[in-house]
């Protein structure tokens, strides 16, 4: 059981380049999330998808877009990368139906924007 | 304002030296308090959920407790493999559900 899988694990971009982070979960969860983690700031929510076909902004959505492609997949796109987007990005999923609350995280995507 | 504060930021223990990590919170409509463990270069891994004051959960050398204002993660006789960052998070509800994470406590257990 793979859980939550993120690709790529590492990426270096130049300012202004675009890229998409991919996330897939195999636990049949309804809700999926994208967080960024920066030193001293904790995990901050970028976007989330409560269920297939819906997406909503989180705490820090500016500069990002998301797509909930199907129940399994939730992608995060940076249209024009900026150095401030250098961070570690985590995708997570939750079983909203069971309503147990805990999040299941991927291993992270480490992005550097030069 | 909803917030989660963890202390200390970092903690060094000798193997076998028990201690506690603190998570203080203010949140509207608490639906649960969560503890996660995060190893370097990995994503957070779920440990415990606590739902109401007075509740306790245990797993091996870890025990989590909850009051109306804070939670403690007690580590009894820690081993080097317990070294990690421990994250606390709360799930609140005030019209919409909202997770709030603390910045974590970095624990180092020395052999």
Coordinates of N, CA, C and O in Angstrom, one line a residue, chain A residues 33 35 37 40-43 48 90 94 99-103 105-108 110, chain B residues 34 36 38 40-46 49 51 87 91 96-97 99 101-103:
Chain A
X33 N -5.0 17.7 0.2 CA -4.5 19.0 0.6 C -3.1 19.2 0.0 O -2.3 18.2 -0.2
X35 N 0.2 21.5 1.2 CA 0.9 22.3 2.2 C 2.3 22.7 1.8 O 2.9 22.0 1.0
X37 N 6.0 23.8 3.8 CA 6.7 23.8 5.1 C 7.9 24.6 5.0 O 8.8 24.3 4.2
X40 N 10.6 27.4 10.8 CA 10.1 28.3 11.8 C 8.6 28.7 11.5 O 8.1 29.5 12.3
X41 N 8.0 28.2 10.5 CA 6.6 28.7 10.2 C 5.6 27.5 10.2 O 4.4 27.8 10.0
X42 N 6.0 26.3 10.3 CA 5.1 25.2 10.4 C 4.5 24.9 9.0 O 4.9 25.5 8.0
X43 N 3.5 24.1 9.0 CA 2.8 23.7 7.8 C 1.7 24.7 7.5 O 0.9 25.0 8.3
X48 N -6.9 23.1 -0.9 CA -7.5 21.8 -0.6 C -8.6 21.5 -1.4 O -9.2 22.3 -2.1
X90 N 4.1 19.5 0.7 CA 3.6 18.2 1.1 C 2.1 18.1 0.6 O 1.3 19.0 0.8
X94 N -7.2 12.8 3.5 CA -7.9 12.5 4.7 C -9.2 11.8 4.3 O -9.8 12.0 3.3
X99 N -14.3 10.6 9.0 CA -14.3 11.8 9.8 C -13.4 11.5 11.1 O -13.6 12.0 12.1
X100 N -12.3 10.8 10.8 CA -11.4 10.6 11.9 C -10.4 11.7 12.1 O -9.7 11.8 13.1
X101 N -10.2 12.5 11.1 CA -9.4 13.8 11.2 C -8.0 13.7 10.8 O -7.4 14.7 10.4
X102 N -7.3 12.5 11.0 CA -5.9 12.5 10.8 C -5.6 12.7 9.3 O -6.3 12.2 8.4
X103 N -4.4 13.3 9.0 CA -4.0 13.5 7.7 C -2.9 12.5 7.4 O -2.1 12.1 8.2
X105 N 0.3 12.0 4.9 CA 1.2 12.8 4.1 C 2.1 12.0 3.2 O 2.5 10.9 3.5
X106 N 2.4 12.7 2.0 CA 3.5 12.1 1.2 C 4.8 12.5 1.7 O 4.9 13.1 2.8
X107 N 5.9 12.1 1.0 CA 7.2 12.3 1.5 C 7.8 13.7 1.2 O 8.9 14.1 1.6
X108 N 7.0 14.5 0.4 CA 7.4 15.8 0.1 C 8.1 16.0 -1.2 O 8.7 15.1 -1.7
X110 N 10.8 18.8 -2.7 CA 11.7 19.9 -2.3 C 12.0 20.8 -3.5 O 12.6 20.3 -4.5
Chain B
X34 N -4.1 16.6 17.3 CA -3.3 15.5 16.6 C -1.8 15.7 16.9 O -1.3 16.8 16.9
X36 N 1.9 14.4 15.4 CA 2.6 13.7 14.3 C 4.1 13.7 14.6 O 4.6 14.5 15.3
X38 N 7.8 13.6 12.6 CA 8.4 13.9 11.3 C 9.9 13.6 11.3 O 10.6 14.3 12.1
X40 N 13.7 13.6 9.4 CA 14.3 14.4 8.4 C 14.1 13.9 7.0 O 14.3 12.7 6.7
X41 N 13.6 14.8 6.1 CA 13.4 14.5 4.7 C 12.2 13.7 4.4 O 12.0 13.1 3.3
X42 N 11.3 13.5 5.4 CA 10.1 12.7 5.3 C 8.9 13.6 5.6 O 9.0 14.7 6.2
X43 N 7.7 13.1 5.2 CA 6.5 13.7 5.6 C 6.0 13.4 7.0 O 6.5 12.4 7.6
X44 N 5.2 14.2 7.6 CA 4.7 13.9 9.0 C 3.9 12.6 9.0 O 3.2 12.2 8.0
X45 N 4.1 11.8 10.1 CA 3.4 10.5 10.3 C 2.5 10.6 11.5 O 3.0 11.0 12.6
X46 N 1.3 10.3 11.3 CA 0.3 10.4 12.4 C 0.6 9.5 13.5 O 1.0 8.3 13.4
X49 N -4.7 10.9 18.0 CA -5.8 11.9 18.0 C -6.4 12.0 19.4 O -6.7 10.9 20.0
X51 N -9.7 13.9 21.5 CA -10.9 14.6 21.2 C -11.4 15.5 22.3 O -12.1 16.5 22.0
X87 N 5.2 17.2 15.8 CA 4.2 18.3 15.4 C 2.9 18.1 16.1 O 2.4 17.0 16.2
X91 N -7.7 20.6 14.8 CA -8.8 20.8 13.8 C -9.9 21.5 14.5 O -10.5 21.0 15.5
X96 N -16.3 26.4 8.7 CA -15.6 25.5 7.9 C -14.5 24.8 8.8 O -14.2 25.4 9.8
X97 N -14.1 23.7 8.3 CA -13.0 23.0 9.1 C -11.7 23.6 8.8 O -11.4 24.0 7.7
X99 N -7.4 23.2 9.8 CA -6.3 22.6 10.6 C -5.3 23.7 10.9 O -5.0 24.6 10.0
X101 N -1.4 24.0 12.4 CA -0.2 23.3 12.9 C 0.7 24.1 13.7 O 0.9 25.3 13.4
X102 N 1.4 23.5 14.7 CA 2.4 24.2 15.4 C 3.7 24.0 14.6 O 3.8 23.3 13.6
X103 N 4.8 24.7 15.1 CA 6.1 24.7 14.4 C 6.9 23.5 14.8 O 8.0 23.2 14.2

